mmCIF file of C-alpha atoms in Angstrom:
data_model
loop_
_atom_site.group_PDB
_atom_site.id
_atom_site.type_symbol
_atom_site.label_atom_id
_atom_site.label_comp_id
_atom_site.label_asym_id
_atom_site.label_seq_id
_atom_site.Cartn_x
_atom_site.Cartn_y
_atom_site.Cartn_z
ATOM 1 C CA MET A 1 -18.025 30.741 51.464
ATOM 2 C CA LYS A 2 -19.864 33.910 52.474
ATOM 3 C CA VAL A 3 -23.130 32.910 54.146
ATOM 4 C CA LEU A 4 -26.155 35.088 54.926
ATOM 5 C CA PHE A 5 -28.997 33.995 57.200
ATOM 6 C CA ARG A 6 -32.338 35.731 56.649
ATOM 7 C CA SER A 7 -34.339 35.321 59.825
ATOM 8 C CA ASP A 8 -36.255 37.369 62.398
ATOM 9 C CA SER A 9 -37.172 37.217 66.066
ATOM 10 C CA SER A 10 -39.463 39.261 68.296
ATOM 11 C CA SER A 11 -41.879 39.127 71.202
ATOM 12 C CA GLU A 12 -44.588 38.187 68.683
ATOM 13 C CA ILE A 13 -42.653 35.802 66.427
ATOM 14 C CA GLY A 14 -40.643 34.159 69.180
ATOM 15 C CA PHE A 15 -36.996 33.104 69.205
ATOM 16 C CA GLY A 16 -37.127 29.659 67.590
ATOM 17 C CA HIS A 17 -35.832 30.610 64.144
ATOM 18 C CA ILE A 18 -32.810 32.571 65.353
ATOM 19 C CA LYS A 19 -31.969 29.995 68.031
ATOM 20 C CA ARG A 20 -31.781 27.123 65.561
ATOM 21 C CA ASP A 21 -29.980 29.291 63.009
ATOM 22 C CA LEU A 22 -27.245 30.002 65.552
ATOM 23 C CA ILE A 23 -26.731 26.268 65.991
ATOM 24 C CA PHE A 24 -26.647 25.730 62.229
ATOM 25 C CA ALA A 25 -24.292 28.688 61.689
ATOM 26 C CA LYS A 26 -21.491 26.964 63.604
ATOM 27 C CA GLN A 27 -20.672 24.825 60.569
ATOM 28 C CA TYR A 28 -19.726 27.892 58.498
ATOM 29 C CA GLU A 29 -16.794 30.271 58.890
ATOM 30 C CA ASP A 30 -17.971 33.497 57.240
ATOM 31 C CA VAL A 31 -21.474 34.146 58.556
ATOM 32 C CA SER A 32 -23.752 37.190 58.640
ATOM 33 C CA PHE A 33 -27.422 37.724 59.469
ATOM 34 C CA ALA A 34 -30.043 39.965 57.874
ATOM 35 C CA CYS A 35 -32.849 40.845 60.282
ATOM 36 C CA LEU A 36 -35.588 43.358 60.946
ATOM 37 C CA ASP A 37 -35.123 45.216 64.218
ATOM 38 C CA LEU A 38 -38.425 44.127 65.748
ATOM 39 C CA GLU A 39 -39.597 44.656 69.319
ATOM 40 C CA GLY A 40 -38.012 42.087 71.616
ATOM 41 C CA SER A 41 -35.657 40.762 68.935
ATOM 42 C CA LEU A 42 -32.454 38.832 69.608
ATOM 43 C CA ILE A 43 -30.329 40.992 67.306
ATOM 44 C CA ASP A 44 -28.026 42.092 70.130
ATOM 45 C CA GLU A 45 -27.387 38.450 71.054
ATOM 46 C CA ILE A 46 -26.336 37.308 67.575
ATOM 47 C CA PRO A 47 -22.533 36.774 67.681
ATOM 48 C CA TYR A 48 -22.124 37.551 63.983
ATOM 49 C CA PRO A 49 -22.358 40.693 61.859
ATOM 50 C CA VAL A 50 -26.017 41.707 61.478
ATOM 51 C CA PHE A 51 -27.408 43.742 58.600
ATOM 52 C CA GLU A 52 -30.517 45.482 59.945
ATOM 53 C CA LEU A 53 -33.120 45.596 57.190
ATOM 54 C CA GLU A 54 -35.479 48.537 56.807
ATOM 55 C CA SER A 55 -38.310 46.477 55.323
ATOM 56 C CA GLU A 56 -39.425 43.012 54.260
ATOM 57 C CA SER A 57 -38.795 43.953 50.614
ATOM 58 C CA ILE A 58 -37.181 41.129 48.668
ATOM 59 C CA TYR A 59 -35.370 43.747 46.575
ATOM 60 C CA GLU A 60 -33.629 45.120 49.679
ATOM 61 C CA LEU A 61 -32.417 41.576 50.387
ATOM 62 C CA VAL A 62 -31.379 41.127 46.734
ATOM 63 C CA ASN A 63 -29.325 44.329 46.835
ATOM 64 C CA LEU A 64 -27.636 43.241 50.050
ATOM 65 C CA ILE A 65 -26.671 39.884 48.520
ATOM 66 C CA LYS A 66 -25.270 41.614 45.435
ATOM 67 C CA ASN A 67 -23.384 44.320 47.315
ATOM 68 C CA GLN A 68 -21.827 41.963 49.855
ATOM 69 C CA LYS A 69 -21.287 39.139 47.344
ATOM 70 C CA PHE A 70 -22.875 36.429 49.467
ATOM 71 C CA GLU A 71 -22.565 32.925 48.026
ATOM 72 C CA LEU A 72 -25.131 31.080 50.168
ATOM 73 C CA LEU A 73 -28.443 32.445 51.436
ATOM 74 C CA ILE A 74 -30.104 30.528 54.269
ATOM 75 C CA ILE A 75 -33.773 31.434 54.600
ATOM 76 C CA ASP A 76 -35.565 30.676 57.849
ATOM 77 C CA HIS A 77 -38.606 32.909 57.429
ATOM 78 C CA TYR A 78 -42.286 32.083 56.896
ATOM 79 C CA GLY A 79 -42.816 35.373 55.045
ATOM 80 C CA ILE A 80 -40.556 34.385 52.130
ATOM 81 C CA ASN A 81 -42.259 32.064 49.645
ATOM 82 C CA ALA A 82 -41.210 30.083 46.574
ATOM 83 C CA ASP A 83 -41.834 33.001 44.191
ATOM 84 C CA ASP A 84 -39.625 35.224 46.342
ATOM 85 C CA GLU A 85 -36.897 32.591 46.306
ATOM 86 C CA LYS A 86 -37.184 32.303 42.533
ATOM 87 C CA LEU A 87 -36.769 36.079 42.226
ATOM 88 C CA ILE A 88 -33.736 36.067 44.525
ATOM 89 C CA LYS A 89 -32.164 33.250 42.515
ATOM 90 C CA TYR A 90 -32.848 35.021 39.204
ATOM 91 C CA GLU A 91 -31.459 38.364 40.393
ATOM 92 C CA THR A 92 -28.369 37.118 42.243
ATOM 93 C CA GLY A 93 -27.590 33.512 41.323
ATOM 94 C CA VAL A 94 -26.944 32.844 45.005
ATOM 95 C CA LYS A 95 -27.216 29.282 46.300
ATOM 96 C CA ILE A 96 -30.309 28.984 48.519
ATOM 97 C CA LEU A 97 -30.953 26.751 51.515
ATOM 98 C CA SER A 98 -34.522 27.020 52.786
ATOM 99 C CA PHE A 99 -35.810 25.922 56.164
ATOM 100 C CA ASP A 100 -39.322 24.509 56.089
ATOM 101 C CA ASP A 101 -41.667 23.392 58.874
ATOM 102 C CA ASP A 102 -44.947 23.241 56.984
ATOM 103 C CA LEU A 103 -44.400 21.191 53.799
ATOM 104 C CA ARG A 104 -44.564 24.278 51.583
ATOM 105 C CA ALA A 105 -43.287 24.744 48.047
ATOM 106 C CA HIS A 106 -39.767 26.181 47.747
ATOM 107 C CA HIS A 107 -37.434 27.237 44.957
ATOM 108 C CA CYS A 108 -34.113 26.340 46.550
ATOM 109 C CA ASP A 109 -30.984 24.261 46.131
ATOM 110 C CA ILE A 110 -31.243 22.648 49.569
ATOM 111 C CA LEU A 111 -34.401 22.061 51.600
ATOM 112 C CA LEU A 112 -34.014 21.552 55.354
ATOM 113 C CA ASN A 113 -36.881 20.287 57.521
ATOM 114 C CA VAL A 114 -35.558 19.317 60.952
ATOM 115 C CA ASN A 115 -38.883 18.054 62.315
ATOM 116 C CA ALA A 116 -39.172 14.396 63.272
ATOM 117 C CA TYR A 117 -42.182 13.818 60.987
ATOM 118 C CA ALA A 118 -40.493 15.063 57.803
ATOM 119 C CA LYS A 119 -39.571 12.757 54.911
ATOM 120 C CA ALA A 120 -37.970 13.524 51.560
ATOM 121 C CA SER A 121 -40.999 12.031 49.779
ATOM 122 C CA ASP A 122 -43.174 14.769 51.330
ATOM 123 C CA TYR A 123 -41.614 17.282 48.957
ATOM 124 C CA GLU A 124 -42.331 15.546 45.664
ATOM 125 C CA GLY A 125 -43.503 18.274 43.299
ATOM 126 C CA LEU A 126 -42.822 21.029 45.832
ATOM 127 C CA VAL A 127 -39.142 21.724 45.100
ATOM 128 C CA PRO A 128 -36.904 21.757 41.979
ATOM 129 C CA PHE A 129 -35.886 18.335 40.671
ATOM 130 C CA LYS A 130 -32.226 18.724 41.686
ATOM 131 C CA CYS A 131 -32.985 20.099 45.149
ATOM 132 C CA GLU A 132 -31.087 18.332 47.943
ATOM 133 C CA LEU A 133 -33.541 17.221 50.637
ATOM 134 C CA ARG A 134 -32.470 17.091 54.267
ATOM 135 C CA CYS A 135 -35.460 15.888 56.237
ATOM 136 C CA GLY A 136 -36.189 14.354 59.605
ATOM 137 C CA PHE A 137 -34.869 13.998 63.125
ATOM 138 C CA SER A 138 -31.348 13.105 61.977
ATOM 139 C CA TYR A 139 -31.000 16.760 60.894
ATOM 140 C CA ALA A 140 -32.359 18.173 64.163
ATOM 141 C CA LEU A 141 -30.566 21.300 65.374
ATOM 142 C CA ILE A 142 -30.080 20.775 69.090
ATOM 143 C CA ARG A 143 -27.617 22.480 71.386
ATOM 144 C CA ASP A 144 -24.719 20.358 72.649
ATOM 145 C CA GLU A 145 -25.857 20.576 76.262
ATOM 146 C CA PHE A 146 -28.946 18.509 75.450
ATOM 147 C CA TYR A 147 -26.833 15.670 74.057
ATOM 148 C CA GLU A 148 -24.593 15.878 77.122
ATOM 149 C CA GLU A 149 -27.575 15.994 79.480
ATOM 150 C CA SER A 150 -29.182 12.972 77.796
ATOM 151 C CA LYS A 151 -26.317 10.842 79.166
ATOM 152 C CA LYS A 152 -26.997 11.890 82.772
ATOM 153 C CA GLU A 153 -29.502 10.660 85.306
ATOM 154 C CA ARG A 154 -30.741 13.563 87.403
ATOM 155 C CA GLU A 155 -32.710 13.612 90.619
ATOM 156 C CA LYS A 156 -36.247 14.762 89.799
ATOM 157 C CA ILE A 157 -36.617 18.038 91.659
ATOM 158 C CA TYR A 158 -39.767 19.199 89.871
ATOM 159 C CA ASP A 159 -42.979 17.333 89.137
ATOM 160 C CA PHE A 160 -43.642 19.444 86.047
ATOM 161 C CA PHE A 161 -41.645 21.642 83.691
ATOM 162 C CA VAL A 162 -43.754 24.140 81.721
ATOM 163 C CA CYS A 163 -42.431 26.091 78.735
ATOM 164 C CA LEU A 164 -44.586 27.400 75.904
ATOM 165 C CA GLY A 165 -41.775 28.946 73.915
ATOM 166 C CA ALA A 166 -39.556 31.883 74.773
ATOM 167 C CA THR A 167 -42.360 34.442 74.601
ATOM 168 C CA ASP A 168 -45.593 32.467 75.168
ATOM 169 C CA ILE A 169 -47.375 34.575 72.564
ATOM 170 C CA LYS A 170 -50.875 33.394 73.576
ATOM 171 C CA ASN A 171 -50.200 33.943 77.295
ATOM 172 C CA LEU A 172 -51.266 30.411 78.256
ATOM 173 C CA SER A 173 -48.621 29.550 80.844
ATOM 174 C CA ILE A 174 -50.694 30.597 83.860
ATOM 175 C CA ASN A 175 -53.729 28.619 82.665
ATOM 176 C CA VAL A 176 -51.578 25.539 82.081
ATOM 177 C CA VAL A 177 -50.085 25.768 85.567
ATOM 178 C CA LEU A 178 -53.513 26.320 87.150
ATOM 179 C CA ASP A 179 -54.667 23.016 85.642
ATOM 180 C CA LEU A 180 -51.917 21.180 87.526
ATOM 181 C CA PRO A 181 -52.217 19.947 91.130
ATOM 182 C CA LYS A 182 -51.306 22.654 93.625
ATOM 183 C CA ASP A 183 -49.272 20.227 95.732
ATOM 184 C CA LYS A 184 -46.821 19.607 92.867
ATOM 185 C CA LYS A 185 -43.547 21.445 92.322
ATOM 186 C CA ILE A 186 -43.548 23.254 88.986
ATOM 187 C CA ALA A 187 -40.704 24.856 87.022
ATOM 188 C CA LEU A 188 -41.992 27.556 84.672
ATOM 189 C CA ALA A 189 -39.531 28.733 82.017
ATOM 190 C CA THR A 190 -39.761 31.793 79.788
ATOM 191 C CA SER A 191 -37.640 34.718 78.548
ATOM 192 C CA SER A 192 -37.352 38.404 79.368
ATOM 193 C CA ALA A 193 -39.058 39.143 76.027
ATOM 194 C CA ASN A 194 -42.335 37.701 77.340
ATOM 195 C CA LYS A 195 -44.782 40.608 77.366
ATOM 196 C CA ASN A 196 -46.636 39.058 80.298
ATOM 197 C CA LEU A 197 -43.586 38.645 82.504
ATOM 198 C CA THR A 198 -44.957 40.937 85.218
ATOM 199 C CA LYS A 199 -48.167 38.898 85.409
ATOM 200 C CA LEU A 200 -46.134 35.696 85.576
ATOM 201 C CA THR A 201 -43.935 37.084 88.336
ATOM 202 C CA ASN A 202 -46.967 38.143 90.383
ATOM 203 C CA PHE A 203 -48.590 34.753 89.822
ATOM 204 C CA VAL A 204 -45.496 32.879 90.970
ATOM 205 C CA ASN A 205 -45.223 35.068 94.066
ATOM 206 C CA GLU A 206 -48.741 33.970 95.001
ATOM 207 C CA ASN A 207 -48.068 30.290 94.291
ATOM 208 C CA PRO A 208 -45.073 28.979 96.257
ATOM 209 C CA ASN A 209 -45.167 25.617 94.462
ATOM 210 C CA VAL A 210 -44.164 27.356 91.212
ATOM 211 C CA LYS A 211 -40.643 28.608 90.459
ATOM 212 C CA LEU A 212 -40.057 30.977 87.559
ATOM 213 C CA PHE A 213 -36.937 30.671 85.374
ATOM 214 C CA VAL A 214 -36.268 33.651 83.086
ATOM 215 C CA ASP A 215 -33.566 33.427 80.399
ATOM 216 C CA TYR A 216 -32.284 30.341 82.209
ATOM 217 C CA GLU A 217 -29.035 29.051 80.741
ATOM 218 C CA ASN A 218 -29.245 25.430 81.968
ATOM 219 C CA LEU A 219 -32.569 24.575 80.363
ATOM 220 C CA ALA A 220 -31.450 21.066 79.433
ATOM 221 C CA GLN A 221 -30.614 20.268 83.034
ATOM 222 C CA LEU A 222 -33.869 21.820 84.276
ATOM 223 C CA MET A 223 -35.870 19.684 81.855
ATOM 224 C CA ASN A 224 -33.929 16.605 82.934
ATOM 225 C CA GLU A 225 -34.690 17.407 86.584
ATOM 226 C CA SER A 226 -38.444 17.329 85.910
ATOM 227 C CA ASN A 227 -40.730 14.297 85.910
ATOM 228 C CA LYS A 228 -42.944 15.540 83.087
ATOM 229 C CA LEU A 229 -42.636 18.323 80.539
ATOM 230 C CA ILE A 230 -45.511 20.414 79.220
ATOM 231 C CA ILE A 231 -44.141 22.164 76.151
ATOM 232 C CA SER A 232 -45.202 23.805 72.925
ATOM 233 C CA ALA A 233 -45.069 21.627 69.805
ATOM 234 C CA SER A 234 -41.962 23.484 68.662
ATOM 235 C CA SER A 235 -38.208 22.911 68.701
ATOM 236 C CA LEU A 236 -38.714 21.955 72.353
ATOM 237 C CA VAL A 237 -40.085 18.629 71.080
ATOM 238 C CA ASN A 238 -36.758 17.599 69.538
ATOM 239 C CA GLU A 239 -35.016 18.537 72.782
ATOM 240 C CA ALA A 240 -37.488 16.457 74.795
ATOM 241 C CA LEU A 241 -36.983 13.520 72.432
ATOM 242 C CA ILE A 242 -33.206 13.712 72.850
ATOM 243 C CA LEU A 243 -33.655 13.654 76.631
ATOM 244 C CA LYS A 244 -36.106 10.731 76.322
ATOM 245 C CA ALA A 245 -38.371 12.750 78.589
ATOM 246 C CA LYS A 246 -42.018 12.156 79.372
ATOM 247 C CA PHE A 247 -43.880 15.098 77.884
ATOM 248 C CA LYS A 248 -47.138 16.598 76.688
ATOM 249 C CA ALA A 249 -47.030 18.824 73.612
ATOM 250 C CA LEU A 250 -49.417 21.743 73.163
ATOM 251 C CA CYS A 251 -50.149 22.723 69.563
ATOM 252 C CA LEU A 252 -50.386 26.514 69.679
ATOM 253 C CA ALA A 253 -50.048 27.527 66.014
ATOM 254 C CA LYS A 254 -50.804 26.251 62.520
ATOM 255 C CA ASN A 255 -47.129 25.604 61.784
ATOM 256 C CA GLN A 256 -47.091 23.182 64.745
ATOM 257 C CA GLN A 257 -49.977 21.037 63.506
ATOM 258 C CA LYS A 258 -47.880 18.559 61.544
ATOM 259 C CA ILE A 259 -45.490 17.797 64.367
ATOM 260 C CA ALA A 260 -48.478 17.554 66.738
ATOM 261 C CA ALA A 261 -50.208 15.057 64.430
ATOM 262 C CA TRP A 262 -47.001 13.010 64.155
ATOM 263 C CA LEU A 263 -46.603 12.950 67.930
ATOM 264 C CA ALA A 264 -50.220 11.840 68.410
ATOM 265 C CA GLN A 265 -49.724 9.071 65.839
ATOM 266 C CA LYS A 266 -46.659 7.895 67.759
ATOM 267 C CA GLY A 267 -48.604 7.755 71.010
ATOM 268 C CA TYR A 268 -47.380 10.950 72.645
ATOM 269 C CA GLU A 269 -49.780 13.142 74.619
ATOM 270 C CA VAL A 270 -50.937 16.134 72.551
ATOM 271 C CA GLU A 271 -53.412 18.947 73.142
ATOM 272 C CA TYR A 272 -54.562 21.516 70.594
ATOM 273 C CA LYS A 273 -54.923 25.153 71.692
ATOM 274 C CA LEU A 274 -55.205 26.933 68.351
#
């Protein structure tokens, strides 16, 4: 089966969509991606053929599907709505799997919501009658190293681990760290796509209790070596749950509100910074 992922990444969007897509893509043999070449994107790190789109036009995507004869389209993109999916289906007949994080309407064959709060009943009236619903934590897309790390007991080197996504779009990391006791050891994780990396580096140089980790490969181990995690209410939550870690989730965007509300209902510590 020829599979096409439609997803984007950038310094503004973040890396979450592409990162989980790369985990999901492992179950298919013939995989390609269609992406916009945005500033700070992960295109060069995608280990599959990438079709660089010139625009967000649905018709450009339709033509690509037709020309390359893709059989399954996997959409992980907030900018593509149910009407767009209906148009794609009408024009190409391609099978569609849609990611969803916000309980939105979709016109797809398979609906995938990997968030812990999600239930199939949430989508009554929002998807076609015959749509296959894959909802909840059992469908979580988590890298193997987190499952492996969850079996290990690590010495706690850091008092706090702070990560507000790969790019920390709202530039809140410094404020979060400043609210923590200065006598505590803090691991601060981010990526090289963070536009405020220079500020973070300067801040860390002035605060010896804070260590900065950029594009760190052993994130699972680092999280497991920390007493408490302060993370965005994003895919990091599923990783923290797998590790059975003590954590506080910061809700930084509207699409994180549902997972934040679920966490609060379950007794987890949550703070809203919308």
